[in-house]
Amino acid sequence: MKASAIAHSNIALCKYWGKRNEELILPFNANISMTLNKFFTHTTLEFDKKYDKDILVINDKEYANETKEYKLYVGRFLRVVRERVNTDLYARIVSNNNFPLAAGLASSASGFAALAIAVNEIFNLSLDKNGLSILARQGSGSAARSIHGGFVEWLKGENENGEDSYAKQVFDENYWPEFRMIACITSTEEKKYKSRPSMQMSVETSPYFKQWAEGSDEDVQKVKQGLREKDFTLVGTTAEHSCMKMNGVMWTTKPAIIYQNQTTIELMHAIMQWREEGLESYYTMDAGPQVKILCLEKDVDVLVEKLSKFDGVEKVVVNKPGYDAKVVSEHLF
Ligand code: PMV
């Protein structure tokens, strides 16, 4: 009853922020992402009667069952799994990320996508991609998208049971080989505000939440059109605007949710300035202070040179569109 899987993280071009159903993790708005080739999670999962409680180890650190990582996320997901496969066995999970955990680089996306793949394997569920995405979604919303490589849309769905809220691939990882997303790490500290409770606070208190949710579907259509026509300007401007609208909602939540640090803000200014000078790139940010920069291959070298010597930038990682989540034979224990 042991299986291992690898899943890549993803970064949204049009963001998801806010659930219409917290239990099933159903979003208010559709959203679209790119899966990253460089950042991934490798997870081994085992269910066995030798365990008298769940054991969770991420990047060599054990998380007790009282921690919020376990209670809010993994423990909750394991409950969903146990109910579904009708078992009362406990599990051991060992997971390695090759990037900082919980710092706004979508570790929960790759983590829960890998877990869903492993659950499917262990219990012979024979889920198709939609079913895998629905299962991953119940761990963390953005994980629904990490089942697929390339460019991925998470359909918000209409049904209250969530069966039509899954992610599907829009274009695979080979479709636009010149497309890049440069991750600039400005801090490796874990974020102050977890996205799950934070987005719920936004739903309840931001006066702009309704407009945010209503406008997002149109942004997804624009990004899809930009991808279809390989119109980088349309994809970039729409992605940057979606990120700023999400941040408008975050900043106007009570109390305010501010993920940016000083370097984040300085990078935003720099990117806009470079763009005025003819270097076309766009920024996006998530639930953390890292800045992800969209650009084309032709501008990567110039950007990396500028970013590597930018004050406060700790690390620069150039990503291409990455791959589907999959079962692997290498176990971590
Ligand atoms: O599913 P979560 O809890 O990882 O939420 C992700 C929310 C953002 O990263 C901020 C936006 C997104 O669409 O990925």
Tab-separated table of C-alpha atoms and ligand atoms in Angstrom:
chain	number	residue	atom	x	y	z
A	1	MET	CA	0.000	0.000	0.000
A	2	LYS	CA	2.799	2.371	-0.951
A	3	ALA	CA	3.201	4.636	-3.989
A	4	SER	CA	5.316	7.612	-5.054
A	5	ALA	CA	4.604	10.474	-7.418
A	6	ILE	CA	6.088	13.665	-8.778
A	7	ALA	CA	4.039	16.781	-9.521
A	8	HIS	CA	5.176	20.191	-10.692
A	9	SER	CA	4.050	23.465	-9.150
A	10	ASN	CA	2.082	25.955	-11.182
A	11	ILE	CA	1.650	29.715	-11.208
A	12	ALA	CA	-1.642	31.293	-12.196
A	13	LEU	CA	-1.796	33.725	-15.105
A	14	CYS	CA	-5.368	34.534	-14.006
A	15	LYS	CA	-5.678	33.994	-10.296
A	16	TYR	CA	-7.981	32.019	-8.063
A	17	TRP	CA	-8.865	33.771	-4.793
A	18	GLY	CA	-12.035	32.876	-2.904
A	19	LYS	CA	-14.175	29.777	-2.519
A	20	ARG	CA	-17.915	29.424	-2.960
A	21	ASN	CA	-17.765	26.118	-1.074
A	22	GLU	CA	-15.086	25.709	1.578
A	23	GLU	CA	-15.670	22.055	2.285
A	24	LEU	CA	-15.318	20.888	-1.332
A	25	ILE	CA	-12.944	23.730	-2.311
A	26	LEU	CA	-14.986	25.177	-5.166
A	27	PRO	CA	-13.843	28.529	-6.562
A	28	PHE	CA	-15.921	31.609	-7.300
A	29	ASN	CA	-14.054	32.186	-10.546
A	30	ALA	CA	-12.352	30.262	-13.332
A	31	ASN	CA	-8.562	30.634	-13.493
A	32	ILE	CA	-5.648	29.611	-15.670
A	33	SER	CA	-2.030	28.717	-14.941
A	34	MET	CA	1.297	27.586	-16.314
A	35	THR	CA	2.942	24.496	-14.857
A	36	LEU	CA	6.636	25.067	-14.058
A	37	ASN	CA	9.336	22.684	-15.246
A	38	LYS	CA	11.885	23.486	-12.509
A	39	PHE	CA	9.838	23.318	-9.284
A	40	PHE	CA	8.381	19.996	-8.225
A	41	THR	CA	7.395	17.825	-5.277
A	42	HIS	CA	8.342	14.175	-4.914
A	43	THR	CA	6.079	12.346	-2.468
A	44	THR	CA	5.834	8.824	-1.085
A	45	LEU	CA	2.595	7.775	0.579
A	46	GLU	CA	1.940	4.588	2.504
A	47	PHE	CA	-1.169	3.350	4.287
A	48	ASP	CA	-0.477	0.545	6.751
A	49	LYS	CA	-1.843	-0.945	9.949
A	50	LYS	CA	1.583	-0.527	11.596
A	51	TYR	CA	0.838	3.224	11.940
A	52	ASP	CA	-1.250	4.333	14.940
A	53	LYS	CA	-1.470	7.915	13.644
A	54	ASP	CA	-0.688	9.836	10.464
A	55	ILE	CA	2.943	10.846	10.005
A	56	LEU	CA	3.817	13.828	7.845
A	57	VAL	CA	7.395	14.719	6.900
A	58	ILE	CA	8.092	17.576	4.473
A	59	ASN	CA	11.662	18.447	3.528
A	60	ASP	CA	12.987	16.309	6.433
A	61	LYS	CA	10.842	18.128	9.006
A	62	GLU	CA	8.103	16.231	10.817
A	63	TYR	CA	4.784	18.056	11.259
A	64	ALA	CA	2.857	16.848	14.327
A	65	ASN	CA	-0.890	16.317	14.101
A	66	GLU	CA	-1.447	19.560	16.049
A	67	THR	CA	0.297	21.759	13.459
A	68	LYS	CA	-1.789	23.771	11.009
A	69	GLU	CA	0.004	22.118	8.078
A	70	TYR	CA	-1.504	18.826	9.239
A	71	LYS	CA	-4.848	19.990	10.610
A	72	LEU	CA	-5.839	22.512	7.938
A	73	TYR	CA	-4.375	20.706	4.962
A	74	VAL	CA	-3.015	17.146	5.040
A	75	GLY	CA	-5.147	15.705	7.857
A	76	ARG	CA	-8.256	17.099	6.244
A	77	PHE	CA	-7.294	15.631	2.858
A	78	LEU	CA	-6.574	12.216	4.395
A	79	ARG	CA	-10.065	12.268	5.931
A	80	VAL	CA	-11.538	12.834	2.467
A	81	VAL	CA	-9.449	9.935	1.112
A	82	ARG	CA	-10.370	7.536	3.959
A	83	GLU	CA	-14.030	8.232	3.478
A	84	ARG	CA	-13.784	7.722	-0.250
A	85	VAL	CA	-11.911	4.410	-0.148
A	86	ASN	CA	-13.582	3.285	3.041
A	87	THR	CA	-10.507	2.583	5.166
A	88	ASP	CA	-9.493	3.488	8.710
A	89	LEU	CA	-5.779	2.937	8.119
A	90	TYR	CA	-3.318	5.692	8.994
A	91	ALA	CA	-0.766	6.989	6.530
A	92	ARG	CA	2.861	8.030	6.385
A	93	ILE	CA	3.725	10.813	3.950
A	94	VAL	CA	7.259	11.859	3.102
A	95	SER	CA	7.509	14.750	0.708
A	96	ASN	CA	10.444	16.677	-0.753
A	97	ASN	CA	10.140	20.008	-2.539
A	98	ASN	CA	13.080	21.315	-4.514
A	99	PHE	CA	11.957	24.899	-3.672
A	100	PRO	CA	10.953	26.823	-0.522
A	101	LEU	CA	7.822	25.588	1.206
A	102	ALA	CA	4.810	27.844	1.787
A	103	ALA	CA	6.494	30.951	0.409
A	104	GLY	CA	4.138	31.618	-2.490
A	105	LEU	CA	5.629	29.180	-4.980
A	106	ALA	CA	2.697	26.793	-4.995
A	107	SER	CA	4.111	24.020	-2.814
A	108	SER	CA	0.571	23.016	-1.846
A	109	ALA	CA	-0.320	22.735	-5.555
A	110	SER	CA	2.451	20.285	-6.378
A	111	GLY	CA	2.178	18.589	-2.971
A	112	PHE	CA	-1.514	17.696	-3.215
A	113	ALA	CA	-1.321	16.818	-6.910
A	114	ALA	CA	1.433	14.304	-6.062
A	115	LEU	CA	-0.642	12.943	-3.177
A	116	ALA	CA	-3.725	12.511	-5.382
A	117	ILE	CA	-1.666	10.563	-7.929
A	118	ALA	CA	-0.307	8.327	-5.157
A	119	VAL	CA	-3.784	7.733	-3.664
A	120	ASN	CA	-5.119	6.718	-7.085
A	121	GLU	CA	-2.254	4.249	-7.476
A	122	ILE	CA	-2.479	2.694	-4.001
A	123	PHE	CA	-6.232	2.146	-4.039
A	124	ASN	CA	-6.513	1.290	-7.764
A	125	LEU	CA	-9.136	3.991	-8.256
A	126	SER	CA	-8.462	4.212	-12.029
A	127	LEU	CA	-9.317	7.907	-12.021
A	128	ASP	CA	-8.980	9.774	-15.304
A	129	LYS	CA	-7.364	13.241	-15.381
A	130	ASN	CA	-10.630	14.950	-14.430
A	131	GLY	CA	-11.072	12.627	-11.467
A	132	LEU	CA	-7.455	13.142	-10.374
A	133	SER	CA	-7.895	16.898	-10.619
A	134	ILE	CA	-11.099	16.760	-8.522
A	135	LEU	CA	-9.295	14.705	-5.869
A	136	ALA	CA	-6.253	17.031	-5.821
A	137	ARG	CA	-8.596	20.038	-5.610
A	138	GLN	CA	-9.900	18.735	-2.286
A	139	GLY	CA	-6.370	19.065	-0.886
A	140	SER	CA	-5.755	22.572	-2.176
A	141	GLY	CA	-7.525	24.452	-4.953
A	142	SER	CA	-4.444	25.250	-7.007
A	143	ALA	CA	-3.467	21.547	-6.878
A	144	ALA	CA	-6.319	20.796	-9.297
A	145	ARG	CA	-4.156	22.489	-11.973
A	146	SER	CA	-0.879	20.696	-11.155
A	147	ILE	CA	-2.212	17.385	-12.475
A	148	HIS	CA	-1.489	18.732	-15.968
A	149	GLY	CA	1.573	20.106	-17.702
A	150	GLY	CA	1.636	23.153	-19.975
A	151	PHE	CA	-1.138	25.772	-19.712
A	152	VAL	CA	-4.091	24.708	-17.605
A	153	GLU	CA	-7.585	26.051	-16.935
A	154	TRP	CA	-9.484	25.214	-13.751
A	155	LEU	CA	-13.186	25.263	-14.634
A	156	LYS	CA	-15.171	26.785	-11.797
A	157	GLY	CA	-18.139	24.487	-12.416
A	158	GLU	CA	-21.779	25.050	-11.509
A	159	ASN	CA	-22.756	21.921	-9.579
A	160	GLU	CA	-22.800	22.013	-5.811
A	161	ASN	CA	-21.192	18.544	-5.641
A	162	GLY	CA	-18.055	19.860	-7.410
A	163	GLU	CA	-18.007	17.167	-10.076
A	164	ASP	CA	-17.709	19.763	-12.856
A	165	SER	CA	-14.981	21.789	-11.136
A	166	TYR	CA	-11.711	20.356	-12.410
A	167	ALA	CA	-8.710	21.515	-14.401
A	168	LYS	CA	-8.076	20.715	-18.026
A	169	GLN	CA	-5.058	21.268	-20.197
A	170	VAL	CA	-5.438	24.136	-22.667
A	171	PHE	CA	-2.055	23.662	-24.392
A	172	ASP	CA	0.694	21.191	-23.567
A	173	GLU	CA	4.269	21.992	-22.532
A	174	ASN	CA	5.566	21.905	-26.115
A	175	TYR	CA	3.026	24.363	-27.529
A	176	TRP	CA	4.914	27.623	-26.883
A	177	PRO	CA	8.569	26.693	-26.285
A	178	GLU	CA	9.707	30.337	-26.111
A	179	PHE	CA	7.418	31.165	-23.161
A	180	ARG	CA	9.274	31.659	-19.859
A	181	MET	CA	8.431	32.419	-16.255
A	182	ILE	CA	11.373	33.660	-14.189
A	183	ALA	CA	10.920	33.122	-10.455
A	184	CYS	CA	12.705	35.708	-8.302
A	185	ILE	CA	12.997	34.541	-4.722
A	186	THR	CA	12.989	37.556	-2.408
A	187	SER	CA	12.524	35.634	0.847
A	188	THR	CA	12.465	31.965	1.789
A	189	GLU	CA	10.571	32.525	5.037
A	190	GLU	CA	7.203	30.820	5.340
A	191	LYS	CA	4.366	33.216	4.615
A	192	LYS	CA	2.572	35.001	7.428
A	193	TYR	CA	-0.919	34.374	6.132
A	194	LYS	CA	-1.982	30.949	4.859
A	195	SER	CA	-4.002	31.266	1.676
A	196	ARG	CA	-6.928	29.134	2.906
A	197	PRO	CA	-8.170	31.299	5.805
A	198	SER	CA	-6.954	34.489	4.100
A	199	MET	CA	-9.024	34.080	0.949
A	200	GLN	CA	-12.084	33.368	3.064
A	201	MET	CA	-11.512	36.622	4.939
A	202	SER	CA	-11.392	38.371	1.563
A	203	VAL	CA	-14.724	36.824	0.537
A	204	GLU	CA	-16.266	38.065	3.764
A	205	THR	CA	-14.737	41.534	4.111
A	206	SER	CA	-13.297	42.998	0.892
A	207	PRO	CA	-15.739	45.454	-0.722
A	208	TYR	CA	-14.186	44.546	-4.091
A	209	PHE	CA	-14.611	40.785	-3.903
A	210	LYS	CA	-17.754	40.652	-6.033
A	211	GLN	CA	-16.225	42.705	-8.862
A	212	TRP	CA	-13.061	40.586	-8.671
A	213	ALA	CA	-14.951	37.337	-9.091
A	214	GLU	CA	-17.172	38.702	-11.869
A	215	GLY	CA	-14.283	40.104	-13.922
A	216	SER	CA	-12.081	37.032	-13.733
A	217	ASP	CA	-13.908	34.881	-16.248
A	218	GLU	CA	-13.313	37.511	-18.922
A	219	ASP	CA	-9.598	37.578	-18.065
A	220	VAL	CA	-9.392	33.807	-18.503
A	221	GLN	CA	-10.925	34.172	-21.981
A	222	LYS	CA	-8.365	36.870	-22.846
A	223	VAL	CA	-5.437	34.742	-21.691
A	224	LYS	CA	-6.759	31.792	-23.686
A	225	GLN	CA	-7.050	33.996	-26.759
A	226	GLY	CA	-3.504	35.301	-26.159
A	227	LEU	CA	-2.189	31.755	-25.884
A	228	ARG	CA	-4.090	30.616	-28.972
A	229	GLU	CA	-2.739	33.512	-31.046
A	230	LYS	CA	0.672	33.467	-29.321
A	231	ASP	CA	0.059	37.115	-28.509
A	232	PHE	CA	2.525	37.609	-25.658
A	233	THR	CA	1.394	41.182	-24.964
A	234	LEU	CA	-2.207	40.081	-24.454
A	235	VAL	CA	-1.196	37.222	-22.134
A	236	GLY	CA	1.223	39.427	-20.163
A	237	THR	CA	-0.972	42.494	-19.719
A	238	THR	CA	-3.955	40.356	-18.712
A	239	ALA	CA	-1.883	38.287	-16.264
A	240	GLU	CA	-0.374	41.350	-14.604
A	241	HIS	CA	-3.769	43.004	-14.295
A	242	SER	CA	-5.342	39.846	-12.822
A	243	CYS	CA	-2.571	39.741	-10.221
A	244	MET	CA	-3.116	43.398	-9.308
A	245	LYS	CA	-6.866	42.928	-9.053
A	246	MET	CA	-6.327	39.975	-6.713
A	247	ASN	CA	-3.957	42.124	-4.686
A	248	GLY	CA	-6.547	44.908	-4.602
A	249	VAL	CA	-8.881	42.420	-2.946
A	250	MET	CA	-6.145	41.231	-0.580
A	251	TRP	CA	-5.172	44.756	0.482
A	252	THR	CA	-8.819	45.706	1.108
A	253	THR	CA	-9.498	42.641	3.252
A	254	LYS	CA	-10.031	43.377	6.956
A	255	PRO	CA	-7.390	43.141	8.332
A	256	ALA	CA	-5.319	43.787	5.203
A	257	ILE	CA	-3.362	40.928	3.649
A	258	ILE	CA	-0.066	42.237	2.311
A	259	TYR	CA	2.296	39.605	0.929
A	260	GLN	CA	4.818	41.996	-0.659
A	261	ASN	CA	8.136	42.921	0.918
A	262	GLN	CA	10.284	45.868	-0.102
A	263	THR	CA	12.082	43.920	-2.823
A	264	THR	CA	8.768	42.752	-4.294
A	265	ILE	CA	7.632	46.361	-4.745
A	266	GLU	CA	10.980	47.498	-6.121
A	267	LEU	CA	10.911	44.670	-8.657
A	268	MET	CA	7.422	45.702	-9.801
A	269	HIS	CA	8.680	49.250	-10.433
A	270	ALA	CA	11.770	47.980	-12.244
A	271	ILE	CA	9.799	45.690	-14.549
A	272	MET	CA	7.473	48.529	-15.525
A	273	GLN	CA	10.454	50.815	-16.125
A	274	TRP	CA	12.287	48.210	-18.253
A	275	ARG	CA	9.102	47.712	-20.225
A	276	GLU	CA	8.960	51.420	-21.016
A	277	GLU	CA	12.522	51.082	-22.283
A	278	GLY	CA	11.472	48.273	-24.632
A	279	LEU	CA	12.202	45.130	-22.594
A	280	GLU	CA	8.823	43.407	-22.599
A	281	SER	CA	8.106	41.442	-19.447
A	282	TYR	CA	5.258	41.282	-16.929
A	283	TYR	CA	5.136	40.460	-13.245
A	284	THR	CA	2.827	38.259	-11.253
A	285	MET	CA	2.750	37.387	-7.549
A	286	ASP	CA	0.861	34.962	-5.347
A	287	ALA	CA	0.433	34.335	-1.638
A	288	GLY	CA	4.011	35.344	-0.866
A	289	PRO	CA	6.706	37.919	-1.649
A	290	GLN	CA	8.232	36.176	-4.676
A	291	VAL	CA	7.908	37.807	-8.084
A	292	LYS	CA	7.346	35.695	-11.162
A	293	ILE	CA	8.215	37.382	-14.435
A	294	LEU	CA	6.666	36.413	-17.756
A	295	CYS	CA	8.903	36.901	-20.765
A	296	LEU	CA	9.990	35.317	-24.021
A	297	GLU	CA	13.189	33.350	-24.548
A	298	LYS	CA	14.849	36.177	-26.489
A	299	ASP	CA	14.857	38.427	-23.389
A	300	VAL	CA	15.844	35.854	-20.762
A	301	ASP	CA	19.594	36.559	-20.688
A	302	VAL	CA	19.203	40.325	-20.297
A	303	LEU	CA	16.562	39.887	-17.591
A	304	VAL	CA	18.535	37.277	-15.657
A	305	GLU	CA	21.560	39.536	-15.653
A	306	LYS	CA	19.559	42.460	-14.289
A	307	LEU	CA	17.683	40.326	-11.751
A	308	SER	CA	20.746	38.500	-10.436
A	309	LYS	CA	22.284	41.761	-9.281
A	310	PHE	CA	19.016	43.274	-8.058
A	311	ASP	CA	19.223	44.217	-4.370
A	312	GLY	CA	17.218	41.762	-2.236
A	313	VAL	CA	16.815	39.051	-4.876
A	314	GLU	CA	18.171	35.833	-3.357
A	315	LYS	CA	17.725	33.497	-6.290
A	316	VAL	CA	16.571	33.573	-9.906
A	317	VAL	CA	15.115	30.457	-11.540
A	318	VAL	CA	14.080	30.409	-15.202
A	319	ASN	CA	11.114	28.134	-15.864
A	320	LYS	CA	9.635	26.778	-19.059
A	321	PRO	CA	6.203	25.171	-19.235
A	322	GLY	CA	6.457	21.942	-17.210
A	323	TYR	CA	4.984	18.489	-17.184
A	324	ASP	CA	2.052	16.310	-16.107
A	325	ALA	CA	2.083	14.804	-12.617
A	326	LYS	CA	3.007	11.118	-12.677
A	327	VAL	CA	3.704	7.968	-10.686
A	328	VAL	CA	7.412	7.262	-10.113
A	329	SER	CA	9.112	4.090	-8.898
A	330	GLU	CA	11.595	5.790	-6.579
A	331	HIS	CA	10.295	5.720	-2.980
A	332	LEU	CA	11.493	8.141	-0.294
A	333	PHE	CA	11.280	5.507	2.485
B	1	PMV	O1	-5.076	26.610	-3.497
B	1	PMV	P1	-4.222	27.516	-2.748
B	1	PMV	O2	-4.567	27.565	-1.309
B	1	PMV	O3	-2.761	27.188	-3.025
B	1	PMV	O4	-4.457	29.020	-3.288
B	1	PMV	C1	-3.746	29.590	-4.318
B	1	PMV	C2	-4.021	31.026	-4.456
B	1	PMV	C3	-3.016	31.813	-5.291
B	1	PMV	O5	-1.791	31.152	-5.410
B	1	PMV	C4	-2.777	33.148	-4.596
B	1	PMV	C5	-3.575	32.113	-6.687
B	1	PMV	C6	-3.619	30.961	-7.651
B	1	PMV	O6	-4.512	30.938	-8.493
B	1	PMV	O7	-2.728	30.084	-7.600
